[in-house]
């Protein structure tokens, strides 16, 4: 009996290809960590041995997942980020703000506590190293070099020109929307294409500049281990991913071409709905006109963001026929003596969106909220604030599953009209249900697909990686070819001009000589 059990265990380990995986994610954005948790749980449930370095350890991890707590630098980062500047600055400055926030988290976790230095000096072995790509986390790619492991990158954001640049398939700005674009991506007028081209190439240029300068400096300062002096440049290492996982899907963003090693696995954090707490269940069940859910996510100071329009929101929510669940921030005033509005600092968002009486989701448009709205077929009223939220909301409104308002022009009239329009016009819910059907029509669950491709590259190496990832910038964009053609054309024109002038001069001299003879 023992022998049979032993054989079964050996067979299961070999059959499932038990991997040793390092997941290092110092980025403190809550929504990003929640997406990562879906992947970590999936890997652990399949029996892979995972060391998960995170500032936000998840509750009840699988037995094969070992969590190591990192310093949580979110509050320190938010204190330095000016949201207004972020959204209204030039693309290069926008990238610098991104870089400063992410690099601060990486450096802070490296110098706070012993977890990072102990990891670098350990004698552990890994098959796969997974890191988050959130614009300027490239120094972490050296972890794959340190442990001689395959580099797998996951980005919890929509695709970005810089992500695609590193993947070896650069954006075509004639139709691919820049990360900062606030324009409908279905058709571009000339001026919009001009702006989009400028933003796209500004982000790509800024990426190369930061990678070669500040990024390399940070990596050399904190990523020191035996043999680090002989490693490749960061510009080479950042491109050398065996697999790139994108938190996207054609149902939740515009369909664009992908490099072979880039896989769309949007929705990994989606879970089966669970029963609501008793008070919320009764609140939503006893709402014959439906429920509106309002949340600005986890990465924004809800108190500061809604301070200017708080009275507008309260007055409108009091007058609508629906009940309202309002996710608020610490320190926000309460709405007293009103049983229609329930305010809390946290709600089980997915379980609320899954309730049949939910009729509208008022959201900032963060990608995870966008994914959840699509998964549950809920129409949205978008109020984007910063980062990728404008692009997310623009996509949803272009599909017809919602409307958009900006915080700088919210009035009782515009908010009341928008809510009433979405709830009473059935086309918004119909379009949301169409998106839901597209999102769920997949051969396997997103997390299972991500795990499949991780196991695939573990078996076969970098076979999906295109040769373009190793080309220098000037070769990737054919600048050497274009330069050669231009020089060739100019040289030809110069030679033709010289020949024409020589022939003309000779002909002129002959004419002069003939004229003199005739005289």
Coordinates of C-alpha atoms in Angstrom, one line a residue:
X1 CA 0.0 0.0 0.0
X2 CA 2.8 2.4 1.0
X3 CA 4.6 1.6 -2.3
X4 CA 1.5 2.4 -4.3
X5 CA 1.0 5.7 -2.5
X6 CA 4.7 6.6 -3.1
X7 CA 4.4 5.9 -6.8
X8 CA 1.2 8.0 -7.0
X9 CA 3.0 10.9 -5.3
X10 CA 6.0 10.6 -7.6
X11 CA 3.8 10.5 -10.6
X12 CA 1.7 13.5 -9.5
X13 CA 4.9 15.6 -8.9
X14 CA 6.4 14.7 -12.2
X15 CA 3.1 15.1 -14.1
X16 CA 2.4 18.5 -12.7
X17 CA 6.1 19.6 -13.1
X18 CA 6.5 21.0 -9.7
X19 CA 8.4 24.3 -10.1
X20 CA 10.3 26.5 -7.6
X21 CA 9.0 30.0 -8.3
X22 CA 10.1 33.3 -6.9
X23 CA 7.5 36.0 -7.0
X24 CA 8.9 39.4 -6.0
X25 CA 6.4 42.3 -6.0
X26 CA 7.3 45.4 -3.9
X27 CA 4.7 47.5 -5.6
X28 CA 2.2 48.6 -3.0
X29 CA -0.8 49.4 -5.1
X30 CA -3.6 47.4 -3.6
X31 CA -5.5 46.5 -6.8
X32 CA -2.2 45.2 -8.3
X33 CA -1.6 43.0 -5.4
X34 CA -5.1 41.6 -5.6
X35 CA -4.5 40.5 -9.2
X36 CA -1.3 38.9 -8.2
X37 CA -3.0 36.9 -5.5
X38 CA -5.1 35.1 -8.0
X39 CA -2.0 33.9 -9.8
X40 CA -0.2 33.0 -6.6
X41 CA -3.2 30.9 -5.4
X42 CA -3.5 29.2 -8.7
X43 CA 0.2 28.3 -8.7
X44 CA 0.1 27.1 -5.1
X45 CA -3.1 25.0 -5.7
X46 CA -1.2 23.2 -8.5
X47 CA 1.6 22.2 -6.1
X48 CA 4.3 24.6 -7.3
X49 CA 6.6 25.9 -4.5
X50 CA 6.2 29.7 -4.4
X51 CA 8.2 32.2 -2.4
X52 CA 6.0 35.3 -2.5
X53 CA 7.6 38.6 -1.5
X54 CA 4.9 41.3 -1.0
X55 CA 4.0 44.3 1.2
X56 CA 0.5 42.8 1.5
X57 CA 0.5 39.1 2.4
X58 CA -2.7 37.4 1.5
X59 CA -4.8 35.6 4.0
X60 CA -4.9 31.8 4.0
X61 CA -2.4 31.1 1.3
X62 CA -2.0 27.5 -0.1
X63 CA 0.4 25.3 1.8
X64 CA 3.1 25.5 -0.9
X65 CA 3.2 29.3 -0.8
X66 CA 5.7 30.9 1.5
X67 CA 5.0 34.6 2.0
X68 CA 7.7 37.1 3.0
X69 CA 6.5 40.6 4.2
X70 CA 8.1 43.6 2.5
X71 CA 7.8 47.2 3.6
X72 CA 4.6 48.9 2.5
X73 CA 5.5 52.2 1.0
X74 CA 2.1 53.2 -0.5
X75 CA 1.4 56.1 1.9
X76 CA 4.8 57.5 1.4
X77 CA 4.4 57.4 -2.4
X78 CA 0.9 58.9 -2.4
X79 CA 2.2 61.8 -0.3
X80 CA 4.6 62.7 -3.1
X81 CA 2.3 62.2 -6.1
X82 CA 0.3 65.2 -7.4
X83 CA -2.6 63.7 -9.3
X84 CA -3.4 67.0 -11.0
X85 CA 0.2 67.4 -12.3
X86 CA 0.2 63.7 -13.3
X87 CA -2.7 64.1 -15.6
X88 CA -1.9 67.5 -17.1
X89 CA 1.9 67.3 -17.6
X90 CA 3.8 66.5 -20.8
X91 CA 4.3 62.8 -21.6
X92 CA 8.0 62.7 -20.6
X93 CA 7.2 64.3 -17.2
X94 CA 4.3 61.8 -16.8
X95 CA 6.7 59.0 -17.2
X96 CA 9.1 60.5 -14.8
X97 CA 6.4 60.6 -12.1
X98 CA 5.6 57.0 -12.9
X99 CA 9.3 56.1 -12.6
X100 CA 9.8 58.0 -9.3
X101 CA 6.8 56.3 -7.7
X102 CA 7.7 52.7 -8.7
X103 CA 11.5 53.1 -8.2
X104 CA 10.8 54.6 -4.7
X105 CA 8.9 51.5 -3.8
X106 CA 11.6 49.2 -5.1
X107 CA 14.4 51.1 -3.3
X108 CA 12.4 51.5 -0.1
X109 CA 11.7 47.8 0.2
X110 CA 15.3 47.0 -0.6
X111 CA 16.7 49.1 2.2
X112 CA 13.9 48.6 4.8
X113 CA 14.3 45.3 6.6
X114 CA 16.5 42.3 5.8
X115 CA 14.2 40.4 3.4
X116 CA 15.7 41.7 0.2
X117 CA 19.4 41.4 1.2
X118 CA 18.8 38.0 2.6
X119 CA 17.2 36.9 -0.7
X120 CA 20.1 38.1 -2.8
X121 CA 22.7 36.4 -0.5
X122 CA 20.7 33.1 -0.2
X123 CA 21.7 29.9 -1.8
X124 CA 18.2 29.1 -3.0
X125 CA 17.4 27.9 -6.5
X126 CA 14.4 28.9 -8.7
X127 CA 13.1 27.8 -12.1
X128 CA 11.0 30.9 -12.6
X129 CA 11.2 34.4 -11.4
X130 CA 8.0 36.5 -11.7
X131 CA 8.0 40.2 -11.2
X132 CA 5.4 42.9 -11.8
X133 CA 6.0 45.3 -14.7
X134 CA 4.5 48.6 -13.6
X135 CA 6.6 51.1 -15.6
X136 CA 10.1 51.3 -14.2
X137 CA 10.3 48.0 -12.2
X138 CA 12.8 46.8 -14.8
X139 CA 15.7 46.6 -12.2
X140 CA 13.9 43.6 -10.7
X141 CA 14.6 41.6 -13.9
X142 CA 18.1 41.1 -12.5
X143 CA 16.6 38.7 -10.0
X144 CA 16.3 36.2 -12.9
X145 CA 20.0 36.7 -13.6
X146 CA 20.8 36.3 -9.9
X147 CA 19.1 32.9 -9.7
X148 CA 19.8 31.8 -13.3
X149 CA 16.0 31.4 -13.8
X150 CA 13.6 32.2 -16.6
X151 CA 12.1 35.7 -16.3
X152 CA 8.3 36.0 -16.4
X153 CA 6.7 39.4 -16.3
X154 CA 3.2 40.3 -15.3
X155 CA 1.6 43.7 -15.7
X156 CA -1.7 44.3 -14.0
X157 CA -2.3 47.3 -16.3
X158 CA -3.5 47.6 -19.8
X159 CA -0.8 47.4 -22.5
X160 CA 1.5 50.4 -22.8
X161 CA 3.8 51.5 -25.6
X162 CA 6.8 50.9 -23.4
X163 CA 5.6 47.3 -22.5
X164 CA 5.2 46.6 -26.2
X165 CA 8.6 48.1 -27.0
X166 CA 10.3 45.7 -24.6
X167 CA 8.2 42.9 -26.0
X168 CA 9.7 43.5 -29.5
X169 CA 6.5 44.5 -31.2
X170 CA 6.3 48.4 -31.0
X171 CA 3.1 50.3 -31.1
X172 CA 1.7 51.7 -34.3
X173 CA 0.3 55.0 -33.3
X174 CA -1.9 55.3 -36.4
X175 CA -4.5 53.1 -34.6
X176 CA -3.0 51.9 -31.2
X177 CA -4.0 54.2 -28.4
X178 CA -1.3 55.6 -26.2
X179 CA -1.5 54.8 -22.5
X180 CA -2.4 58.4 -21.8
X181 CA -4.9 58.8 -24.6
X182 CA -8.4 60.1 -23.7
X183 CA -9.7 59.6 -27.2
X184 CA -12.0 56.9 -28.7
X185 CA -9.7 54.3 -30.1
X186 CA -12.0 53.2 -33.0
X187 CA -11.2 56.1 -35.3
X188 CA -8.5 58.8 -35.2
X189 CA -8.8 62.2 -37.0
X190 CA -5.5 63.6 -38.2
X191 CA -4.9 65.8 -35.1
X192 CA -5.7 63.0 -32.7
X193 CA -3.2 60.7 -34.6
X194 CA -0.7 63.5 -34.4
X195 CA -1.1 63.8 -30.6
X196 CA -1.1 60.0 -30.2
X197 CA 2.1 59.7 -32.2
X198 CA 3.8 62.3 -30.1
X199 CA 2.7 60.7 -26.8
X200 CA 3.6 57.2 -28.0
X201 CA 7.1 58.1 -29.1
X202 CA 7.7 60.3 -26.1
X203 CA 6.9 57.4 -23.8
X204 CA 9.2 55.1 -25.8
X205 CA 12.0 57.6 -25.9
X206 CA 11.5 58.3 -22.2
X207 CA 11.7 54.6 -21.5
X208 CA 15.0 54.1 -23.2
X209 CA 16.4 57.2 -21.5
X210 CA 15.3 56.2 -18.0
X211 CA 16.4 52.6 -18.5
X212 CA 19.9 53.6 -19.6
X213 CA 20.4 56.1 -16.9
X214 CA 18.5 56.2 -13.7
X215 CA 17.2 52.6 -14.0
X216 CA 20.8 51.2 -14.4
X217 CA 22.0 53.4 -11.5
X218 CA 19.2 52.0 -9.2
X219 CA 19.9 48.4 -10.3
X220 CA 23.6 48.8 -9.7
X221 CA 23.0 50.3 -6.3
X222 CA 20.6 47.7 -4.8
X223 CA 20.9 44.6 -7.0
X224 CA 24.4 43.5 -5.8
X225 CA 25.3 39.8 -5.6
X226 CA 28.2 37.6 -6.5
X227 CA 29.0 38.1 -10.2
X228 CA 26.8 41.2 -10.6
X229 CA 29.6 43.1 -12.2
X230 CA 29.6 40.8 -15.3
X231 CA 25.8 40.8 -15.9
X232 CA 24.2 42.3 -19.1
X233 CA 23.1 45.9 -19.2
X234 CA 19.6 46.6 -17.9
X235 CA 18.4 47.5 -21.3
X236 CA 19.2 44.0 -22.4
X237 CA 18.0 42.2 -19.3
X238 CA 14.6 44.0 -19.3
X239 CA 13.9 42.7 -22.8
X240 CA 14.8 39.1 -22.0
X241 CA 11.5 37.9 -20.6
X242 CA 10.5 34.4 -21.6
X243 CA 6.9 35.3 -21.0
X244 CA 4.9 38.5 -20.6
X245 CA 1.4 38.2 -19.0
X246 CA -1.0 41.1 -19.7
X247 CA -4.1 41.9 -17.6
X248 CA -6.1 42.4 -20.8
X249 CA -8.6 40.6 -23.1
X250 CA -10.2 41.6 -26.4
X251 CA -13.5 42.0 -24.5
X252 CA -12.0 44.7 -22.2
X253 CA -9.7 46.6 -24.4
X254 CA -9.1 47.3 -28.1
X255 CA -7.7 44.3 -30.0
X256 CA -4.0 44.8 -30.9
X257 CA -1.3 42.5 -32.3
X258 CA 0.8 40.7 -29.7
X259 CA 4.3 39.2 -29.8
X260 CA 4.3 35.4 -29.4
X261 CA 5.5 35.5 -25.8
X262 CA 2.9 38.0 -24.8
X263 CA -0.3 36.4 -23.5
X264 CA -3.6 38.1 -22.5
X265 CA -4.9 36.7 -19.2
X266 CA -7.1 39.5 -18.0
X267 CA -9.4 38.6 -15.1
X268 CA -7.1 36.3 -13.0
X269 CA -8.5 37.9 -9.8
X270 CA -12.1 37.1 -10.6
X271 CA -13.6 34.7 -8.0
X272 CA -16.9 32.9 -7.6
X273 CA -19.4 35.2 -5.8
X274 CA -19.8 34.5 -2.1
X275 CA -22.8 35.2 0.1
X276 CA -22.9 38.8 1.3
X277 CA -22.8 39.8 5.0
X278 CA -26.3 39.7 6.4
X279 CA -26.8 43.5 6.6
X280 CA -25.7 44.0 3.0
X281 CA -27.8 41.0 1.8
X282 CA -30.9 42.5 3.4
X283 CA -30.0 46.0 2.1
X284 CA -29.8 44.8 -1.5
X285 CA -32.6 42.2 -1.4
X286 CA -35.0 44.9 -0.1
X287 CA -34.3 47.3 -2.9
X288 CA -37.2 47.0 -5.5
X289 CA -35.8 49.9 -7.6
X290 CA -32.3 48.5 -7.5
X291 CA -29.0 49.5 -6.0
X292 CA -26.2 51.9 -7.1
X293 CA -22.7 51.1 -6.1
X294 CA -20.1 53.9 -5.9
X295 CA -16.4 53.3 -5.4
X296 CA -13.2 55.1 -6.3
X297 CA -11.0 52.0 -5.7
X298 CA -8.2 51.5 -3.3
X299 CA -5.4 53.7 -4.6
X300 CA -7.1 57.1 -4.4
X301 CA -7.8 59.3 -1.3
X302 CA -11.6 59.2 -1.6
X303 CA -12.0 62.0 1.0
X304 CA -9.7 64.4 -0.9
X305 CA -11.1 63.5 -4.3
X306 CA -14.8 63.9 -3.5
X307 CA -14.4 66.9 -1.1
X308 CA -15.4 69.4 -3.7
X309 CA -18.4 67.5 -5.0
X310 CA -19.5 65.8 -1.7
X311 CA -22.7 67.8 -1.4
X312 CA -23.5 67.2 -5.0
X313 CA -23.2 63.5 -4.6
X314 CA -25.2 63.4 -1.4
X315 CA -28.1 65.5 -2.9
X316 CA -28.3 63.4 -6.0
X317 CA -28.1 60.1 -4.1
X318 CA -30.9 61.2 -1.8
X319 CA -33.2 62.0 -4.7
X320 CA -32.7 58.9 -6.9
X321 CA -35.2 56.0 -6.6
X322 CA -32.4 53.5 -6.0
X323 CA -30.5 52.7 -2.8
X324 CA -26.8 53.5 -2.7
X325 CA -23.8 51.7 -1.5
X326 CA -20.9 54.2 -1.1
X327 CA -17.3 53.2 -0.5
X328 CA -15.8 56.1 1.4
X329 CA -12.4 57.0 2.7
X330 CA -11.4 57.5 6.4
X331 CA -12.5 60.8 7.8
X332 CA -15.3 61.5 5.4
X333 CA -18.5 62.9 6.8
X334 CA -21.5 60.6 7.2
X335 CA -24.9 61.0 5.7
X336 CA -27.2 60.8 8.7
X337 CA -30.9 60.0 8.9
X338 CA -31.0 58.4 5.4
X339 CA -31.7 54.7 5.1
X340 CA -31.2 54.8 1.3
X341 CA -27.4 55.5 1.6
X342 CA -25.0 53.0 3.2
X343 CA -21.5 54.2 3.6
X344 CA -18.5 52.0 4.5
X345 CA -14.7 52.1 4.1
X346 CA -14.8 48.6 2.5
X347 CA -17.3 46.5 0.5
X348 CA -17.0 43.0 -1.0
X349 CA -17.1 44.5 -4.5
X350 CA -17.3 41.4 -6.6
X351 CA -20.1 40.0 -4.5
X352 CA -22.0 43.2 -4.8
X353 CA -21.6 43.4 -8.5
X354 CA -22.9 39.8 -8.8
X355 CA -26.2 40.7 -7.0
X356 CA -29.2 40.8 -9.3
X357 CA -30.5 44.0 -7.9
X358 CA -27.4 46.1 -8.7
X359 CA -28.3 48.4 -11.6
X360 CA -25.3 50.8 -11.8
X361 CA -21.6 50.9 -10.9
X362 CA -20.2 54.4 -10.5
X363 CA -16.4 53.8 -10.8
X364 CA -13.1 55.6 -11.2
X365 CA -12.3 53.2 -14.0
X366 CA -9.4 51.3 -12.5
X367 CA -8.6 48.2 -14.5
X368 CA -9.6 45.7 -11.9
X369 CA -13.0 47.4 -11.4
X370 CA -13.4 47.6 -15.2
X371 CA -12.8 43.8 -15.5
X372 CA -15.3 43.1 -12.7
X373 CA -18.0 45.3 -14.2
X374 CA -17.6 43.4 -17.5
X375 CA -17.5 40.0 -15.9
X376 CA -20.8 40.7 -14.1
X377 CA -22.4 42.6 -17.0
X378 CA -23.0 45.8 -15.0
X379 CA -23.3 49.2 -16.8
X380 CA -21.0 51.9 -15.5
X381 CA -20.8 55.6 -14.9
X382 CA -17.1 56.4 -15.2
X383 CA -15.4 59.2 -13.2
X384 CA -11.7 58.7 -14.2
X385 CA -9.0 60.4 -12.0
X386 CA -5.6 59.5 -13.3
X387 CA -3.2 56.9 -14.9
X388 CA -4.9 54.3 -17.1
X389 CA -8.4 55.2 -16.0
X390 CA -9.2 57.6 -18.8
X391 CA -8.4 54.9 -21.4
X392 CA -10.3 52.3 -19.5
X393 CA -13.5 54.4 -19.3
X394 CA -13.1 55.6 -22.8
X395 CA -13.2 52.0 -24.0
X396 CA -16.3 51.2 -22.0
X397 CA -18.2 54.2 -23.2
X398 CA -17.2 53.5 -26.8
X399 CA -18.8 50.0 -26.4
X400 CA -22.1 51.6 -25.2
X401 CA -22.1 50.1 -21.7
X402 CA -21.8 53.4 -19.9
X403 CA -21.2 57.1 -19.7
X404 CA -18.4 59.3 -18.4
X405 CA -18.2 62.4 -16.2
X406 CA -15.2 64.4 -15.1
X407 CA -14.8 65.5 -11.6
X408 CA -14.2 69.1 -12.7
X409 CA -17.7 69.4 -14.3
X410 CA -19.9 67.3 -12.0
X411 CA -23.1 69.1 -11.1
X412 CA -26.4 67.8 -9.7
X413 CA -27.9 68.1 -13.1
X414 CA -25.2 66.2 -15.0
X415 CA -25.0 63.5 -12.4
X416 CA -28.7 63.0 -12.0
X417 CA -29.2 62.9 -15.8
X418 CA -26.4 60.4 -16.3
X419 CA -27.7 58.1 -13.6
X420 CA -31.2 58.2 -14.9
X421 CA -30.1 57.7 -18.5
X422 CA -28.1 54.6 -17.8
X423 CA -30.7 53.0 -15.5
X424 CA -33.8 53.7 -17.6
X425 CA -32.3 53.1 -21.1
X426 CA -31.9 49.3 -21.6
X427 CA -29.2 49.6 -24.2
X428 CA -26.5 50.2 -21.6
X429 CA -27.3 46.9 -19.7
X430 CA -27.6 45.1 -23.0
X431 CA -24.2 46.2 -24.1
X432 CA -22.8 45.3 -20.7
X433 CA -24.3 41.8 -21.1
X434 CA -22.7 41.4 -24.5
X435 CA -19.3 42.3 -23.1
X436 CA -19.9 39.8 -20.3
X437 CA -20.6 37.1 -22.8
X438 CA -17.4 37.9 -24.7
X439 CA -15.3 38.0 -21.6
X440 CA -16.5 34.6 -20.3
X441 CA -16.4 32.9 -23.7
X442 CA -12.9 31.4 -23.2
X443 CA -11.3 28.0 -23.5
X444 CA -10.1 28.1 -19.9
X445 CA -10.1 30.4 -16.9
X446 CA -7.6 33.3 -17.1
X447 CA -5.5 32.0 -14.2
X448 CA -5.4 28.5 -15.7
X449 CA -4.2 30.0 -19.0
X450 CA -1.5 32.0 -17.2
X451 CA -0.3 28.9 -15.3
X452 CA -0.3 26.9 -18.5
X453 CA 2.1 29.3 -20.2
X454 CA 4.3 29.6 -17.2
X455 CA 4.7 25.8 -17.2
X456 CA 5.1 25.9 -21.0
X457 CA 8.2 28.2 -20.8
X458 CA 9.5 26.2 -17.9
X459 CA 9.5 23.1 -20.2
X460 CA 10.7 24.7 -23.4
X461 CA 12.6 27.9 -22.4
X462 CA 12.4 31.1 -24.5
X463 CA 11.0 29.5 -27.6
X464 CA 8.2 32.1 -27.8
X465 CA 10.5 35.1 -27.6
X466 CA 10.9 36.8 -31.0
X467 CA 14.3 37.9 -32.3
X468 CA 13.2 41.5 -32.3
X469 CA 13.6 41.7 -28.5
X470 CA 17.3 41.5 -28.9
X471 CA 17.6 44.1 -31.6
X472 CA 19.0 47.5 -30.6
X473 CA 16.7 50.5 -31.0
X474 CA 18.1 51.7 -34.3
X475 CA 17.7 48.2 -35.8
X476 CA 14.2 47.6 -34.5
X477 CA 13.0 50.8 -36.1
X478 CA 15.2 50.3 -39.2
X479 CA 16.9 53.6 -38.6
X480 CA 20.1 52.2 -40.0
X481 CA 18.3 51.1 -43.2
X482 CA 16.4 54.4 -43.5
X483 CA 19.6 56.3 -42.9
X484 CA 21.4 54.3 -45.5
X485 CA 18.6 54.9 -48.0
X486 CA 18.6 58.6 -47.3
X487 CA 22.3 58.9 -47.6
X488 CA 22.2 56.8 -50.8
X489 CA 19.5 59.0 -52.3
X490 CA 21.3 62.2 -51.3
X491 CA 24.5 60.9 -52.7
X492 CA 22.8 59.9 -55.9
X493 CA 21.2 63.3 -56.2
X494 CA 24.5 65.0 -55.5
X495 CA 26.2 62.9 -58.2
X496 CA 23.4 63.5 -60.6
X497 CA 23.7 67.2 -59.9
X498 CA 27.5 67.1 -60.4
X499 CA 27.1 65.2 -63.7
X500 CA 24.4 67.6 -64.9
X501 CA 26.5 70.6 -64.0
X502 CA 29.6 69.1 -65.6
X503 CA 27.7 68.3 -68.8
X504 CA 26.0 71.7 -68.8
X505 CA 29.4 73.4 -68.3
X506 CA 31.0 71.4 -71.1
X507 CA 28.1 72.1 -73.4
X508 CA 28.3 75.8 -72.6
X509 CA 32.0 75.8 -73.3
X510 CA 31.5 74.1 -76.7
X511 CA 28.8 76.6 -77.6
X512 CA 31.1 79.5 -76.7
X513 CA 33.9 78.1 -78.7
X514 CA 31.6 77.5 -81.7
X515 CA 30.3 81.0 -81.4
X516 CA 33.8 82.4 -81.4
X517 CA 34.8 80.4 -84.5
X518 CA 31.7 81.6 -86.3
X519 CA 32.7 85.2 -85.6

